[in-house]
Coordinates of C-alpha atoms and ligand atoms in Angstrom, one line a residue:
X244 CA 116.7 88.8 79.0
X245 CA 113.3 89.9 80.7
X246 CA 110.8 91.6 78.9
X247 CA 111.9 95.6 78.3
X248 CA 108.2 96.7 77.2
X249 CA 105.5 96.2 79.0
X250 CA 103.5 95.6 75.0
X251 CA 105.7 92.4 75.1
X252 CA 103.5 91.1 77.7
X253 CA 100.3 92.5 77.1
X254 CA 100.1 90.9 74.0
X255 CA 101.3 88.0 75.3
X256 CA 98.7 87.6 78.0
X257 CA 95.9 88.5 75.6
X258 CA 97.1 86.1 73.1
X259 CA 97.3 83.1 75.1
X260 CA 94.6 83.6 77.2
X261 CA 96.3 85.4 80.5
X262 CA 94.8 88.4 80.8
X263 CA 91.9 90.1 78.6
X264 CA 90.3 93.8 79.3
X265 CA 87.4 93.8 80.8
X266 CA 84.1 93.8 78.6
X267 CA 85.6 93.6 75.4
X268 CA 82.7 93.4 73.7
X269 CA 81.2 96.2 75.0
X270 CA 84.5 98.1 74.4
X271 CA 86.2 97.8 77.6
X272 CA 85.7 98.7 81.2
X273 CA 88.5 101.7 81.6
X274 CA 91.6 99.8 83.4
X275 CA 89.9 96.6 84.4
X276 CA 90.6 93.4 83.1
X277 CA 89.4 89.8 83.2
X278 CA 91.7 87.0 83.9
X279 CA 91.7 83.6 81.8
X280 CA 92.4 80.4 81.7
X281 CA 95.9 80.9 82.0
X282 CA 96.0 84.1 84.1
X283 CA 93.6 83.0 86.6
X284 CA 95.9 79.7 87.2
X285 CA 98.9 82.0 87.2
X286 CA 97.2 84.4 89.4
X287 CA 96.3 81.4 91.4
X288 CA 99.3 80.0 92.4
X289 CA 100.7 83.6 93.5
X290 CA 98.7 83.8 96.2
X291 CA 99.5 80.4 97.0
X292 CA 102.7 80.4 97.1
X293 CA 102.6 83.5 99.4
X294 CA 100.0 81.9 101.5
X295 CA 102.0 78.6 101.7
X296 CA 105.0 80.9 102.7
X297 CA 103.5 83.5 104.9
X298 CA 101.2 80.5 106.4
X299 CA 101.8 77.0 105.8
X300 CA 105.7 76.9 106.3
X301 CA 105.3 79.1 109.8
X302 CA 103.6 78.1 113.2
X303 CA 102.9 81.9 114.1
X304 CA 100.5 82.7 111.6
X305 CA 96.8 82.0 110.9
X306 CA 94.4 82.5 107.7
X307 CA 91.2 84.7 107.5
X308 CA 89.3 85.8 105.0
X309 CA 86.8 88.7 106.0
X310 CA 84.0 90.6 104.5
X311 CA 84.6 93.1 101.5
X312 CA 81.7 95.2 102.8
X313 CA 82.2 97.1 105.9
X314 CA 79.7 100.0 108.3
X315 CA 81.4 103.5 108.0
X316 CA 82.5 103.1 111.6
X317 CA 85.4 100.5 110.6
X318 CA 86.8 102.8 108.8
X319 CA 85.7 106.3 110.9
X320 CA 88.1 104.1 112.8
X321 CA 90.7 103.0 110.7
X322 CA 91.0 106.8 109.4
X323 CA 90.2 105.7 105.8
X324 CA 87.3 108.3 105.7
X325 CA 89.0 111.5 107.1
X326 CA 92.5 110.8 105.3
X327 CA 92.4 107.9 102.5
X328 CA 92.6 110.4 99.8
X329 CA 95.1 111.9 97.2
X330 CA 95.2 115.6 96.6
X331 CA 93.0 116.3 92.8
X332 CA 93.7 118.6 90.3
X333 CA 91.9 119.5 87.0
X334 CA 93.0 120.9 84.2
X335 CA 91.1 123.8 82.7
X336 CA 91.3 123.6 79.0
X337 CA 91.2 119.7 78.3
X338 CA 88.7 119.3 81.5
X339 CA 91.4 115.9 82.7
X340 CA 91.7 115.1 86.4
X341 CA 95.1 114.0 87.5
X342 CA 97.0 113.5 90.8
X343 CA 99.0 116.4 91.6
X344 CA 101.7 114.4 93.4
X345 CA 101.8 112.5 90.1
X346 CA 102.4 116.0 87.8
X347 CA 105.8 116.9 86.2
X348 CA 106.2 120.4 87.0
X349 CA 102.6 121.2 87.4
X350 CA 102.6 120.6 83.3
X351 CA 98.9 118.5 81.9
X352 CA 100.1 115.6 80.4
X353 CA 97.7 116.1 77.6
X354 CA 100.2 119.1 76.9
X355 CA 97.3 121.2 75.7
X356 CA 98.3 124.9 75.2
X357 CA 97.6 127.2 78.4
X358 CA 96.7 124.5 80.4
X359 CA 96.3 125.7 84.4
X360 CA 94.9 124.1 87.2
X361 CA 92.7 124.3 90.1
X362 CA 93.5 124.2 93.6
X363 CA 93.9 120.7 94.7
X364 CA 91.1 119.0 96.8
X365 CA 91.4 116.3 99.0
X366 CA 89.6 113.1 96.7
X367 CA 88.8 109.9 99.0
X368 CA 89.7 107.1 96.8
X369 CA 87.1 104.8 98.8
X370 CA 84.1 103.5 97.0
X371 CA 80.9 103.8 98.9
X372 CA 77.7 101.9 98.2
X373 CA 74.3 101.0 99.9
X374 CA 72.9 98.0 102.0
X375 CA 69.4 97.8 101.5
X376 CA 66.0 96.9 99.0
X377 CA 65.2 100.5 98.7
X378 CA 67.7 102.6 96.5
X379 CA 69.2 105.7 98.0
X380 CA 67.8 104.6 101.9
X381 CA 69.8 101.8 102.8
X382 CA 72.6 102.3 105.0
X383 CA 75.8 103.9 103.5
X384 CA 79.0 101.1 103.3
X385 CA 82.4 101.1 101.9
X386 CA 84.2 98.5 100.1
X387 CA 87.3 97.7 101.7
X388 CA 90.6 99.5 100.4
X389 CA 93.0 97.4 102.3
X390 CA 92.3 94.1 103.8
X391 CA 94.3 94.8 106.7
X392 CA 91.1 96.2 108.6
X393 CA 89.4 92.6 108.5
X394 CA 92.8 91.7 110.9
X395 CA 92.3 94.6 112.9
X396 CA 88.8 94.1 113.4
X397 CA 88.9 90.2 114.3
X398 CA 92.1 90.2 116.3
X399 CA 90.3 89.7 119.7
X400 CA 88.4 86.8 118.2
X401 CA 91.5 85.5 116.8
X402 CA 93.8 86.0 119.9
X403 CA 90.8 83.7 121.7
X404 CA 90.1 81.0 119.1
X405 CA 93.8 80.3 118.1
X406 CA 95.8 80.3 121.1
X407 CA 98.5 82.6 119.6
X408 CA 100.2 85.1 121.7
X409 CA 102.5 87.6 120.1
X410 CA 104.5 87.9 118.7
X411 CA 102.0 86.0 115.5
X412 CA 100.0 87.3 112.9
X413 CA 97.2 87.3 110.9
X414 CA 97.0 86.7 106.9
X415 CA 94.4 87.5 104.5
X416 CA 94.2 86.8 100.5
X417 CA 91.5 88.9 99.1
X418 CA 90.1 91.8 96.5
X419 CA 90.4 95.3 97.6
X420 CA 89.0 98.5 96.0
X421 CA 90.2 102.2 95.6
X422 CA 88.6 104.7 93.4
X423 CA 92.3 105.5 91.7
X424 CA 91.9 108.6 90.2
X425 CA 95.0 107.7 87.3
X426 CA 95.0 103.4 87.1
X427 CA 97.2 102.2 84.1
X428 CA 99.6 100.3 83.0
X429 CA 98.6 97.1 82.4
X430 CA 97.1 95.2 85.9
X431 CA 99.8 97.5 87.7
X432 CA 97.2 100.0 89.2
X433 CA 93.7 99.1 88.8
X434 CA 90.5 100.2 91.2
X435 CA 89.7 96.3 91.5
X436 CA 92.3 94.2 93.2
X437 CA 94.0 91.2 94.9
X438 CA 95.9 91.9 97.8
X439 CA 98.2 89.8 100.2
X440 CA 98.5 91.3 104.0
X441 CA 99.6 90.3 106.9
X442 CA 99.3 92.1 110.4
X443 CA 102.0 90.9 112.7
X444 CA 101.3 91.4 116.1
X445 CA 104.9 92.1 118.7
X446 CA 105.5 93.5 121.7
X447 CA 106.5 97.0 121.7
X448 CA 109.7 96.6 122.1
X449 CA 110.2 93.9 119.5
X450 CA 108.7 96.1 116.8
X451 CA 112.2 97.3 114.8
X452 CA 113.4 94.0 115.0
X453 CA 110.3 92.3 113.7
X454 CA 110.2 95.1 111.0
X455 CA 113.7 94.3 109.7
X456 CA 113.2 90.4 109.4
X457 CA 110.3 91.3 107.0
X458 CA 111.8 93.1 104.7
X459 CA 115.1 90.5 104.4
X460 CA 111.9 87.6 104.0
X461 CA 109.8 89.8 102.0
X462 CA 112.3 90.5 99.6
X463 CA 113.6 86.6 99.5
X464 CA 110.1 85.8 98.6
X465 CA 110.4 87.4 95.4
X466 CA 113.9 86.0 94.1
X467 CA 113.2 82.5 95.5
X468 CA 110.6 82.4 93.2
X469 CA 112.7 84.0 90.1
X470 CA 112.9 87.1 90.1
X471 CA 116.3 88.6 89.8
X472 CA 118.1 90.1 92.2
X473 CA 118.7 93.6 90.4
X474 CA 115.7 93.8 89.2
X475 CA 114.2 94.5 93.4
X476 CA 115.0 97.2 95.5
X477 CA 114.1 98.1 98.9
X478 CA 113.3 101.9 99.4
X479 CA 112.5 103.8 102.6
X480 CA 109.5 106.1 102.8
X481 CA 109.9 109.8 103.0
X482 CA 108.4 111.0 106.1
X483 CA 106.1 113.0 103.4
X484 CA 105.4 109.4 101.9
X485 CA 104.3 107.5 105.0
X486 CA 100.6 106.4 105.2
X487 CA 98.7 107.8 108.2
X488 CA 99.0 104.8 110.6
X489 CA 102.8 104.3 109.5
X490 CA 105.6 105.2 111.7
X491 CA 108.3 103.9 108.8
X492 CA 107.8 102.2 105.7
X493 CA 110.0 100.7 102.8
X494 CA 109.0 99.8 99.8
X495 CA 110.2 96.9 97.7
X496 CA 110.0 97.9 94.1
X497 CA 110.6 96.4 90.9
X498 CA 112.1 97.7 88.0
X499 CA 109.1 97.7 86.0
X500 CA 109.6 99.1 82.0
X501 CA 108.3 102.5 82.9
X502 CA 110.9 102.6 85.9
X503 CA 111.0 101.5 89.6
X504 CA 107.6 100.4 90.8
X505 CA 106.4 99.2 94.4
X506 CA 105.2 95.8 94.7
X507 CA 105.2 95.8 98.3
X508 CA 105.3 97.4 101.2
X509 CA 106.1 96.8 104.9
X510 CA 105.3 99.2 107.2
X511 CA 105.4 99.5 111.0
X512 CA 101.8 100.3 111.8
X513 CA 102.8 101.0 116.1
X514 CA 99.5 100.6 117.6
X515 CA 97.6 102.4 116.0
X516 CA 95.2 100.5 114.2
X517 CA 93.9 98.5 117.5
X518 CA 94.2 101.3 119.5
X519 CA 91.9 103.3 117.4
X520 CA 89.3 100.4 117.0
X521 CA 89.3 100.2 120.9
X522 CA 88.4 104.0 121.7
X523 CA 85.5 103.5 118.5
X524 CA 83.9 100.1 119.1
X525 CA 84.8 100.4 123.3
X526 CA 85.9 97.1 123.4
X527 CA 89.3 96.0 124.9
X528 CA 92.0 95.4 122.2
X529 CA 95.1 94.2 124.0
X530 CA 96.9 91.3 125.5
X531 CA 97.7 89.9 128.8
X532 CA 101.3 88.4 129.0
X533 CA 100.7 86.1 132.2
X534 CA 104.7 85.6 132.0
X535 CA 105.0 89.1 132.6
X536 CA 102.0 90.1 134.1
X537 CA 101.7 92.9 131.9
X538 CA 98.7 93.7 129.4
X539 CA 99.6 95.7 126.7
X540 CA 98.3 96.6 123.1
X541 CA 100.8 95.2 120.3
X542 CA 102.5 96.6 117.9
X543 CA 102.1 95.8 114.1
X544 CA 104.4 95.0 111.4
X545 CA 102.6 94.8 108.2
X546 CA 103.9 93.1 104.7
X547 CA 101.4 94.5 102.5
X548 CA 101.6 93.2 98.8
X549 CA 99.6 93.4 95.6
X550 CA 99.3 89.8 93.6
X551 CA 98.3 91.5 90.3
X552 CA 101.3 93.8 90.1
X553 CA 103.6 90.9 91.7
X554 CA 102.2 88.4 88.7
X555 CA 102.7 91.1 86.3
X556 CA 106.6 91.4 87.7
X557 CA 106.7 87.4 87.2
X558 CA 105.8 87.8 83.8
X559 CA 107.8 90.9 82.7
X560 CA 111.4 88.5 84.9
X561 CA 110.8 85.4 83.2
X562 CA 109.8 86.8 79.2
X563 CA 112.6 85.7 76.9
X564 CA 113.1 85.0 73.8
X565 CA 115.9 82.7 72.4
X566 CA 116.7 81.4 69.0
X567 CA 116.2 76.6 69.1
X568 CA 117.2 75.2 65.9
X569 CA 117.7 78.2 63.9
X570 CA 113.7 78.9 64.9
X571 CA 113.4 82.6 67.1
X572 CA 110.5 80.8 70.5
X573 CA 109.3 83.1 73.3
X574 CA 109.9 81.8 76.6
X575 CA 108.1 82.2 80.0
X576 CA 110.8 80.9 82.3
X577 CA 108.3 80.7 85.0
X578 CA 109.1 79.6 88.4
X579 CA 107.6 75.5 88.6
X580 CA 105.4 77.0 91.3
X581 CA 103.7 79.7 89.2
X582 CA 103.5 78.5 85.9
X583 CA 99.6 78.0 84.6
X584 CA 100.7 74.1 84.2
X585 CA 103.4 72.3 85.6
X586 CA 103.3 69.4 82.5
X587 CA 101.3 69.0 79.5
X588 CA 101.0 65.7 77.8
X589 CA 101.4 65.6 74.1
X590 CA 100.6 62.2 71.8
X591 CA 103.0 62.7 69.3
X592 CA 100.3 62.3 66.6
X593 CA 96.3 62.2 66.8
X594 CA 95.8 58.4 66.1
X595 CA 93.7 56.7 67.9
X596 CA 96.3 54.1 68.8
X597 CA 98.0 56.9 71.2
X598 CA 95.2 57.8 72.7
X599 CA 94.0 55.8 75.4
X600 CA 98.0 55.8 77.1
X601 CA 97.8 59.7 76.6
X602 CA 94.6 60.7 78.2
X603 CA 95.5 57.5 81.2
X604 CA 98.9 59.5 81.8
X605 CA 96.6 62.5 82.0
X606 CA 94.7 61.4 84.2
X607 CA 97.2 60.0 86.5
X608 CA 99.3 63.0 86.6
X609 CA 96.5 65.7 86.8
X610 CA 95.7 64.4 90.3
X611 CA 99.2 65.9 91.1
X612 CA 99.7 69.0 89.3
X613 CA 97.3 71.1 86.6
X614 CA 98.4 69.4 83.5
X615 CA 97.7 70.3 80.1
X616 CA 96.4 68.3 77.5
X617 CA 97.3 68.8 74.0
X618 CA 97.0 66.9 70.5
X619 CA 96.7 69.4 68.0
X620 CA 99.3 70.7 65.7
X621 CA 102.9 69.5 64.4
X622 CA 104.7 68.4 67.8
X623 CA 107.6 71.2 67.6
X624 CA 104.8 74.0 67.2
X625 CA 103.3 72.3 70.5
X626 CA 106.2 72.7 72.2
X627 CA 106.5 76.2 71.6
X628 CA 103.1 76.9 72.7
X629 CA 104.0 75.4 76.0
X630 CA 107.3 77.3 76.1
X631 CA 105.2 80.7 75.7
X632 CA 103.1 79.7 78.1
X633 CA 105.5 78.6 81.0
X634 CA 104.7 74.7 81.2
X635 CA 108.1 73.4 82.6
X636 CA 107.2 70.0 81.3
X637 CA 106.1 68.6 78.3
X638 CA 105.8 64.3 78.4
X639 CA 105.6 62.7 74.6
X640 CA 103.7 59.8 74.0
X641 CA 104.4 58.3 70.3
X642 CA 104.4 54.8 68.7
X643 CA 107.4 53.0 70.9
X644 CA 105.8 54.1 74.1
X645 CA 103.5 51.7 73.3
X646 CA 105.8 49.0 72.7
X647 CA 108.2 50.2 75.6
X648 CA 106.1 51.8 78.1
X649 CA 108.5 54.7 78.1
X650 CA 107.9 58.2 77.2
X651 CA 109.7 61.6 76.3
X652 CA 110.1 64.4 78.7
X653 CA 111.2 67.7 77.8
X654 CA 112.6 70.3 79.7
X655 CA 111.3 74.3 78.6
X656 CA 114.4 75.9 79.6
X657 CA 117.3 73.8 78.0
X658 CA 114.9 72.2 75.3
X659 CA 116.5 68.9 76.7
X660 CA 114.5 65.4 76.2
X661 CA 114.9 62.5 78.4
X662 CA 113.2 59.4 78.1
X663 CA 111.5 57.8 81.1
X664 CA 109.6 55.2 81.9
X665 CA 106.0 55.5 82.3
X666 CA 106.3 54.0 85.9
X667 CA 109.0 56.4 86.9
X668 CA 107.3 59.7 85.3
X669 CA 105.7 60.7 89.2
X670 CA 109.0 60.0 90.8
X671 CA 110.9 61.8 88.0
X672 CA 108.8 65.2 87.5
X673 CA 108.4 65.3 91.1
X674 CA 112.2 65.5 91.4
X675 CA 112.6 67.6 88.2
X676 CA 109.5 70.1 89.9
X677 CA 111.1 70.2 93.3
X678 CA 107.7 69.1 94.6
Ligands
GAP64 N1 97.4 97.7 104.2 C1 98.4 98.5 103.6 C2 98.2 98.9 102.3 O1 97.1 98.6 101.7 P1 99.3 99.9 100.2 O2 100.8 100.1 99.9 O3 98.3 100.9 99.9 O4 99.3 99.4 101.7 C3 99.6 97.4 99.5 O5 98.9 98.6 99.3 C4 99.9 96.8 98.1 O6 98.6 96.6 97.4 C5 100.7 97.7 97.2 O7 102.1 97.5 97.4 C6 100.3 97.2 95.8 O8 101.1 96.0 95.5 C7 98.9 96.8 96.0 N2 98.0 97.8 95.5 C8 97.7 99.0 96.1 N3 96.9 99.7 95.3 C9 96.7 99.0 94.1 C10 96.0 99.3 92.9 N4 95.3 100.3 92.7 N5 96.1 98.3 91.9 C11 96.9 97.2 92.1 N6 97.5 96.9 93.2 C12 97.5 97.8 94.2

């Protein structure tokens, strides 16, 4: 049963160390947040496993990672400075700004009495800043709102260092920033953020059929790795919807608390994006087929995803809570590959005796996996911490495994103990992982 409010994982998250707001102490940085020791391992392995999908399992696809600062010409370019921007309205008794696309009705939702609102103006949702020693000379530059432009703009250098011919694409894993003008719920829409992009570069021609095969793999990504099936969707753009390079889009959504909520989207970019860097930087952005003896400028698919609202739709799929031996336990049935820890070792009591086999099972499995070392606490209250947390895994050392050289493993989901011996244990969790 997955989480139905998103409270049930906020508190989570804060509680065990996921997710806390941003400068707490100073009373919090409106709608950012920090990510701890268990949400930045969490967040971690999302954008590893998409990197070991979108990259590693694939021979058509290379890595970057560009520069989060960029001159106003990239995105002149790009169109980010003439149309990245959502149409603002503010209300004129309680003084809010909201997004009118966003408004019920026209109605404030501060439902003040006689609320009206101005005409909407265009808002540019990129955050500008200055390069330079001298404040207010230096040159003007933008943080990047998508990292798609660090594709766009390297592609030639790519094309000639990699030997890839299209169809192939480009990857990148990496923080962008918009100036939202309504961020909320939870790490779903923030102005600081992760994103996962990939510009796939086809011949004209190819460009449908490349832009159905990422939507089916797109949307496998996401149930391969546990979430269910009804709980994605796939949704076409309205024609009002699409972006201003886009020439179709679909969305793949969740069904987050509030309702249906993109996680995703893949959009069929034409060439737009090369062609427009071409005219501005006057460089040749295009590609000679010497099969065909034809150049011509590719066309782009892009699967565009966000990895804090993707490892916020992990957590909400895999919260449950169950009743184990009469007891009520909170469960993160977390995929293997995205839990914090894959296994955390447990001496069964704090003696010294247990020690030294403990922390050397530790230490051997921690070379494999992150692995979580605990001693505190009565054993079935352990158990339940790692439950909460995700940890597939837990190994038991106590008094016989010194005698036998065996210990306990138990399974989160089932609550199921096997004993193993301690020579096996690799072989056997490796299996039991799936890697
Ligand atoms: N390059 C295309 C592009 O940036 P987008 O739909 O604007 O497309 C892609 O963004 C993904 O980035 C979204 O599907 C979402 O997951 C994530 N994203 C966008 N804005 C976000 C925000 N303010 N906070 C968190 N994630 C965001």
């Amino acid at each position: 049963m997955p989480a139905t409010e998103l409270e049930q994982i906020v508190n989570l998250c804060k509680r065990r160390g996921f997710v806390y707001p941003s400068a707490e102490i100073y009373g919090g940085f409106r709608s950012s947040y920090d990510y701890g020791p268990l949400g930045s391992l969490m967040l971690r392995n999302v954008k590893d496993a998409w990197v070991r999908t979108m990259v590693q399992e694939r021979d058509d696809v290379v890595l970057i990672d560009a520069a989060i600062l960029g001159p106003p010409a990239v995105f002149e370019a790009s169109g980010h400075l003439a149309n990245f921007s959502d149409p603002l309205v503010d209300c004129t008794v309680c003084n809010k700004r909201f997004r009118e696309d966003q408004l019920d009705a026209r109605d404030c939702p501060n439902k003040m009495k006689g609320c009206t609102f101005t005409e909407a103006r265009a808002f540019n949702l990129m955050f500008q800043t200055h390069a330079g020693p001298v404040e207010g000379e230096g040159a003007t530059v933008y943080m990047r709102p998508e990292t798609a432009q660090g594709m766009f703009v390297n592609f030639a250098n790519v094309l000639q260092t990699s030997r890839k011919k299209p169809p192939f694409g480009i990857a990148q894993v990496g923080k962008s920033f918009r100036n939202e003008i309504t961020p909320g719920n939870f790490i779903f829409r923030t102005r600081e953020f992760e994103q996962m992009e990939m510009e796939f570069f086809v011949p004209p021609a190819e460009s449908s059929k490349w832009y159905e095969y990422w939507c089916n793999e797109r949307l496998n990504w996401y149930i391969e790795l546990g979430i269910p099936a009804e709980l994605l969707r796939i949704r076409a753009h309205d024609a009002v919807e699409l972006s201003h390079y886009s020439a179709g889009t679909s969305d793949i959504e969740f069904k987050f608390p509030w309702g249906w909520g993109e996680l995703e989207g893949i959009a069929q970019r034409t060439n737009f994006d090369l062609n427009r860097h071409s005219e501005f930087s006057h460089q040749k952005l295009d590609y000679f087929d010497q099969a065909t003896n034809e150049r011509y400028v590719p066309y782009v698919v892009e699967p565009a995803a966000g990895a804090n609202r993707t490892m916020a739709a992990f957590l909400l799929a895999a919260y449950d809570e169950d009743v184990v031996n009469d007891e009520p336990r909170t469960v993160l049935r977390l995929h293997p590959r995205l839990a914090p820890y894959k296994v955390a070792v447990l001496p069964l009591s704090k003696k010294d005796t247990l020690m030294p086999l403990s922390k050397q099972i530790f230490g051997q499995l921690s070379k494999l996996y992150m692995v979580d070392f605990d001693e505190t606490q009565a054993i079935g209250r352990r158990y339940r911490r790692q439950d909460e947390i995700g940890t597939p895994f837990c190994v038991t050392v106590d008094f016989d495994s010194l005698e036998d050289q065996a210990v306990t493993i138990r399974e989160r989901d089932t609550t199921t103990q096997e004993r193993v011996p301690i020579a096996q244990l690799e072989s056997v969790l490796q299996s039991k992982l799936g890697f």
